[in-house]
PDB file of C-alpha atoms in Angstrom:
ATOM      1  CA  UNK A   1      28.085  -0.377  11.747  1.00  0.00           C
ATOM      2  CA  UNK A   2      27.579  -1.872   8.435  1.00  0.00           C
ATOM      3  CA  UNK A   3      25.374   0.115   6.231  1.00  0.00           C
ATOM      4  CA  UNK A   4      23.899   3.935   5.749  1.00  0.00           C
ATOM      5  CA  UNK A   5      21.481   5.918   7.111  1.00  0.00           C
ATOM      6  CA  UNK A   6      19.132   8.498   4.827  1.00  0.00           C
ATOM      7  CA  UNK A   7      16.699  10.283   7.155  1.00  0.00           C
ATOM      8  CA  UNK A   8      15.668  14.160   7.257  1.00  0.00           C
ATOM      9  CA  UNK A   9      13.254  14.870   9.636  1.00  0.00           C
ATOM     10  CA  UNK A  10      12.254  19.096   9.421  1.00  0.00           C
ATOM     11  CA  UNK A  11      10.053  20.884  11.207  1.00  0.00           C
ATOM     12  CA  UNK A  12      10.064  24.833   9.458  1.00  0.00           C
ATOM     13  CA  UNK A  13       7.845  26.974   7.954  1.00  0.00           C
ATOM     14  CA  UNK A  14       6.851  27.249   3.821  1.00  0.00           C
ATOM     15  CA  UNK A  15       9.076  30.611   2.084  1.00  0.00           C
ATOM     16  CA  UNK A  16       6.234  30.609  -0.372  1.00  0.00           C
ATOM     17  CA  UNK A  17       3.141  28.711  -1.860  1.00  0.00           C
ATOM     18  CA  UNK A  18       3.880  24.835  -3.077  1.00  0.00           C
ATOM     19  CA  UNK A  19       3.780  24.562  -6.920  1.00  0.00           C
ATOM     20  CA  UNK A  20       1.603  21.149  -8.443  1.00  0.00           C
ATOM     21  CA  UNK A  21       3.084  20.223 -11.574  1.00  0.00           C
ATOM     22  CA  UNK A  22       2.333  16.502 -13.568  1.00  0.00           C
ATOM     23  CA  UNK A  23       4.824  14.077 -15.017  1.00  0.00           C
ATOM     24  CA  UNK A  24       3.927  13.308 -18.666  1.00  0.00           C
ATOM     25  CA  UNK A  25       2.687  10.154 -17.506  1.00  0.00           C
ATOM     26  CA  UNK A  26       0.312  12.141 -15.186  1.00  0.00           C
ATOM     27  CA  UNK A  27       1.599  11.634 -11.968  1.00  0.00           C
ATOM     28  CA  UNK A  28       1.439  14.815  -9.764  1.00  0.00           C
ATOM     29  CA  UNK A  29       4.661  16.727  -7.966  1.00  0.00           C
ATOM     30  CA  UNK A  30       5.012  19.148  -5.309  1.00  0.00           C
ATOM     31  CA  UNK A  31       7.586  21.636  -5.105  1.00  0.00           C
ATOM     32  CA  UNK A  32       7.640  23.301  -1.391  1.00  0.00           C
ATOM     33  CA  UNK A  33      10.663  25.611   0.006  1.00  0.00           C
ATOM     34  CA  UNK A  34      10.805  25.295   3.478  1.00  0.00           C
ATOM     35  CA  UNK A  35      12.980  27.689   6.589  1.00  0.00           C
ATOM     36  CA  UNK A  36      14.237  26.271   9.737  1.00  0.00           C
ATOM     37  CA  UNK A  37      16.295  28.312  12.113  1.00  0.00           C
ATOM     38  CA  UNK A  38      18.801  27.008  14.631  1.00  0.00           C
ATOM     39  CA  UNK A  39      21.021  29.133  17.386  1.00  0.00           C
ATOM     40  CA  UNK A  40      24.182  29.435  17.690  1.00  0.00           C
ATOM     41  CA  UNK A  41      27.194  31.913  18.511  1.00  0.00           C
ATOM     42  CA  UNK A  42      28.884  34.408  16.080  1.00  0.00           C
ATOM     43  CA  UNK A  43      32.659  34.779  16.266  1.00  0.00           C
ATOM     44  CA  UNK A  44      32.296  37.237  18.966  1.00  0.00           C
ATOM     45  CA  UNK A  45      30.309  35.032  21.268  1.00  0.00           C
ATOM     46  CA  UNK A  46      27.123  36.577  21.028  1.00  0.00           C
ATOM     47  CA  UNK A  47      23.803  34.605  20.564  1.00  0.00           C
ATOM     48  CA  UNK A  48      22.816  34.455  16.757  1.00  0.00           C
ATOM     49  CA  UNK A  49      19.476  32.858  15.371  1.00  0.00           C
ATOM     50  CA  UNK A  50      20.626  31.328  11.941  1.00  0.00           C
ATOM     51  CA  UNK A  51      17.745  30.342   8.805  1.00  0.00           C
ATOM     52  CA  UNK A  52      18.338  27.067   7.038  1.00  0.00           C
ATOM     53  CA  UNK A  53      16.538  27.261   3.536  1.00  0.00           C
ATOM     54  CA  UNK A  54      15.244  23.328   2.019  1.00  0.00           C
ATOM     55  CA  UNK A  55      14.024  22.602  -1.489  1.00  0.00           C
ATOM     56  CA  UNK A  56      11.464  19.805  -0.660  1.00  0.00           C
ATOM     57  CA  UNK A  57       9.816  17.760  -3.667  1.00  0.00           C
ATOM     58  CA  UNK A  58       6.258  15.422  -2.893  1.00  0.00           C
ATOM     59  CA  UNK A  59       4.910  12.875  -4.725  1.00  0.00           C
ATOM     60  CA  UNK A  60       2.072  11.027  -4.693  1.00  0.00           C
ATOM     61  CA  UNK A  61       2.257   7.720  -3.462  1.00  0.00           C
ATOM     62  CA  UNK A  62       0.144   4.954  -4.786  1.00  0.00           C
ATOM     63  CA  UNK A  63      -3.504   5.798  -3.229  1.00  0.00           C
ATOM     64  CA  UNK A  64      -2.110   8.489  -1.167  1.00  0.00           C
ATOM     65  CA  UNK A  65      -2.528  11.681  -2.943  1.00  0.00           C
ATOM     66  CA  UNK A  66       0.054  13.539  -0.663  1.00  0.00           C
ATOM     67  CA  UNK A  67       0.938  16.482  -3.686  1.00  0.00           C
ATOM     68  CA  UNK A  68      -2.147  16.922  -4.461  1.00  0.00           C
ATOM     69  CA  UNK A  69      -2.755  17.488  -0.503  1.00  0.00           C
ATOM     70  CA  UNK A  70      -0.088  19.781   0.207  1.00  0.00           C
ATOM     71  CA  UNK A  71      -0.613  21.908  -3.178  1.00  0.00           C
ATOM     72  CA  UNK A  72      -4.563  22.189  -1.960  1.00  0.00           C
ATOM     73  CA  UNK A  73      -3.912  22.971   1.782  1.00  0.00           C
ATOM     74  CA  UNK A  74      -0.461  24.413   2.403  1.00  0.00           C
ATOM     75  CA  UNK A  75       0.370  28.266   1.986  1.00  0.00           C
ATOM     76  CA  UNK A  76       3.153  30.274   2.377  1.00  0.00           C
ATOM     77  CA  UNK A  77       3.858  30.867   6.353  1.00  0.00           C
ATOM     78  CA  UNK A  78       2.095  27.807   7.068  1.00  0.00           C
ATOM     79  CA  UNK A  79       4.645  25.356   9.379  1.00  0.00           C
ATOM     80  CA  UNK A  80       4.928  21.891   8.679  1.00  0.00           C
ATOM     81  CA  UNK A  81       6.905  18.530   9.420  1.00  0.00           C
ATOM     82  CA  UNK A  82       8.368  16.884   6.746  1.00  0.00           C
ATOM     83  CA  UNK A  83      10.000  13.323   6.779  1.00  0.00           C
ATOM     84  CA  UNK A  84      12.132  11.611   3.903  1.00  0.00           C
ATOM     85  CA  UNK A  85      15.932  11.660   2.373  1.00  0.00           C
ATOM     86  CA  UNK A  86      18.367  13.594   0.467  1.00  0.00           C
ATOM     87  CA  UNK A  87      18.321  13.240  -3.205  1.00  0.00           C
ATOM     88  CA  UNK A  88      21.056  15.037  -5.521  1.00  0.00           C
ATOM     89  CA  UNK A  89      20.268  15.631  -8.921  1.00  0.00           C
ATOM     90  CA  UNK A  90      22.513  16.355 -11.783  1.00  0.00           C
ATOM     91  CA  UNK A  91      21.989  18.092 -15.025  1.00  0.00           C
ATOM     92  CA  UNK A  92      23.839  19.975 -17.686  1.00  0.00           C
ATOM     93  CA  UNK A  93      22.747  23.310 -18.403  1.00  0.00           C
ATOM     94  CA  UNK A  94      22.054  24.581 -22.156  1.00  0.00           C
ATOM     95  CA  UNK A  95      23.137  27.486 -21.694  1.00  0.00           C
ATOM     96  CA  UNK A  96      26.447  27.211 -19.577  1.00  0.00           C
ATOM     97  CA  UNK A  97      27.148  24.208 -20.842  1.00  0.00           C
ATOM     98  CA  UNK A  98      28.233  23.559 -17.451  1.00  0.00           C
ATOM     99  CA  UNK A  99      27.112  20.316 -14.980  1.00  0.00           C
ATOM    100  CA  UNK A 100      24.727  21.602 -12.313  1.00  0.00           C
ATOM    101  CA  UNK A 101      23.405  20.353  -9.231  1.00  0.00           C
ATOM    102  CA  UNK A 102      20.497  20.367  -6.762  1.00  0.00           C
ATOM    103  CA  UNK A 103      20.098  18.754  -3.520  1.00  0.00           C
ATOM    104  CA  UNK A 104      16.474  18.585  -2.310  1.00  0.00           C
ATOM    105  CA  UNK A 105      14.526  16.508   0.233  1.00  0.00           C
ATOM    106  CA  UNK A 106      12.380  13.962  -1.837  1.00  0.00           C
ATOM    107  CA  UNK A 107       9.405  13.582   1.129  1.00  0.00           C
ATOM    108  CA  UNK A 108       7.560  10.569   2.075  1.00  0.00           C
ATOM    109  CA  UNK A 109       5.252  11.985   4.633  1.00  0.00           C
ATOM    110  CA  UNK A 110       4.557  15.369   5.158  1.00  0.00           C
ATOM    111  CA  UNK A 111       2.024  16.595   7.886  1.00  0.00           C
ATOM    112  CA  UNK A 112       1.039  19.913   8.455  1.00  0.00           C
ATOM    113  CA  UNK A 113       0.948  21.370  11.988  1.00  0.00           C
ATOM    114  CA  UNK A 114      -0.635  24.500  12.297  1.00  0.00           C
ATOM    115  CA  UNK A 115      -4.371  25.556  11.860  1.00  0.00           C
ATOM    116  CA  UNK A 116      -5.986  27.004   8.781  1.00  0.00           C
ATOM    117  CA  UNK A 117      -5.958  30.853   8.562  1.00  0.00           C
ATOM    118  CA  UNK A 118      -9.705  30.830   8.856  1.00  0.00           C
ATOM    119  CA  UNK A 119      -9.499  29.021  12.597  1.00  0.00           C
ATOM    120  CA  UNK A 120     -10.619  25.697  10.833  1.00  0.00           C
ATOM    121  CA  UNK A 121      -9.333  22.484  12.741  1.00  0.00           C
ATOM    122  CA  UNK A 122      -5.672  21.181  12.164  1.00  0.00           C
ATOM    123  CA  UNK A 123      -5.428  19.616   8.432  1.00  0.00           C
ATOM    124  CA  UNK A 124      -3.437  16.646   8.416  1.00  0.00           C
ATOM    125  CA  UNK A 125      -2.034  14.572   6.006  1.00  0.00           C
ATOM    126  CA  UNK A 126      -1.956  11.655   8.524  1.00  0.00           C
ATOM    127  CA  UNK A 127      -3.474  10.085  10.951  1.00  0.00           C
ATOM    128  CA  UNK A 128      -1.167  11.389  13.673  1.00  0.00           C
ATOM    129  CA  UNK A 129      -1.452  15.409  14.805  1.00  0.00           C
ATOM    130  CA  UNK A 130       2.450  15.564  14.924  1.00  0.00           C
ATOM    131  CA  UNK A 131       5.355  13.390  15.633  1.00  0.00           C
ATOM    132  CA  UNK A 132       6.451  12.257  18.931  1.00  0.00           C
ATOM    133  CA  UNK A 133       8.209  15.545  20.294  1.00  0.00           C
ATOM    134  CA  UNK A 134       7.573  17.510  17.906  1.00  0.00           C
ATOM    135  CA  UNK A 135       6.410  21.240  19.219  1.00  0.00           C
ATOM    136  CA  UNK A 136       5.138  23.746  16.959  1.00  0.00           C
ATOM    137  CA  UNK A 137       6.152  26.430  19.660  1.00  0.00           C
ATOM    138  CA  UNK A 138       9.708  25.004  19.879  1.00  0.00           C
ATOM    139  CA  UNK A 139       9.776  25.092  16.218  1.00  0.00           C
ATOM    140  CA  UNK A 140       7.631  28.353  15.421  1.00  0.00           C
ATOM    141  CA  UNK A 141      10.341  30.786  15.350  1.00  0.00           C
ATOM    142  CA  UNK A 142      10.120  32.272  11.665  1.00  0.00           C
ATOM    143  CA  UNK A 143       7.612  34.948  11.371  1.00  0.00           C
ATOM    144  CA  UNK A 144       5.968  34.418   7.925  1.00  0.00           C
ATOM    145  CA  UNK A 145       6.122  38.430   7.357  1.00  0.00           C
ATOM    146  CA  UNK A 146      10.172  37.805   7.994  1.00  0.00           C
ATOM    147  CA  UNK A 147      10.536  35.549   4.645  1.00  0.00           C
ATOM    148  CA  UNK A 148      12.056  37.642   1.946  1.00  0.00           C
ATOM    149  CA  UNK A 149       9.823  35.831  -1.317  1.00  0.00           C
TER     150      UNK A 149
END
């Protein structure tokens, strides 16, 4: 196969409430943390339930205002599907002196799958409700009173 492949597709719920932030040149960023779980066994065999932590950054895109969206609608608890590619980033700290790194999914859609607390209808970022397969009970598993921050 000639070529690569960069596709994350997550379906988890937020650690904590997305932060907005602007570029100097005004353009707005999202930062959102997100928890998936997965199963597996532990060296003795027995059934474990394992949590998967993601650093997610959103832009917006053009005349789609999807920061601005997420920072507006999303909370902590709140479970959502996110679709877009790994990015590493490299810096050296000031202070260490050292190189450091962060890997983070930069998202180009993001569409939230749950209800509002107050019972409102589903908000959406897109036009579709969720992607094809995708279950919110399949993928509900984290309690948002279970998230440590």
């Amino acid at each position: 196969m000639a070529g690569s492949l960069n596709r994350v597709m997550l379906i988890g719920r937020l650690t904590r409430d997305p932060e907005l932030r602007y570029t100097p040149s005004g353009t707005a960023v999202c930062n959102l943390a997100l928890a998936t779980n997965r199963y597996g066994t532990d060296p003795s065999g027995e059934r474990k339930e394992y949590t998967d932590y993601h650093d997610v950054v959103v832009w917006n895109q053009g005349n789609r205002k999807l920061a601005e969206l997420c920072s507006q609608y999303l909370q902590k608890g709140r479970l959502v599907y996110v679709e877009g590619r790994m990015q590493t980033r490299s810096w050296d700290d000031a202070q260490s002196g050292q190189k450091r790194y962060k890997t983070e999914v930069n998202a180009n859609d993001v569409q939230f799958l749950d209800s509002r607390q107050d019972g409102g209808a589903p908000a959406e970022s897109s036009p579709n409700a969720a992607p094809a397969g995708a279950s919110p009970e399949v993928a509900g598993d984290i309690d948002p009173d279970d998230i440590p921050f």
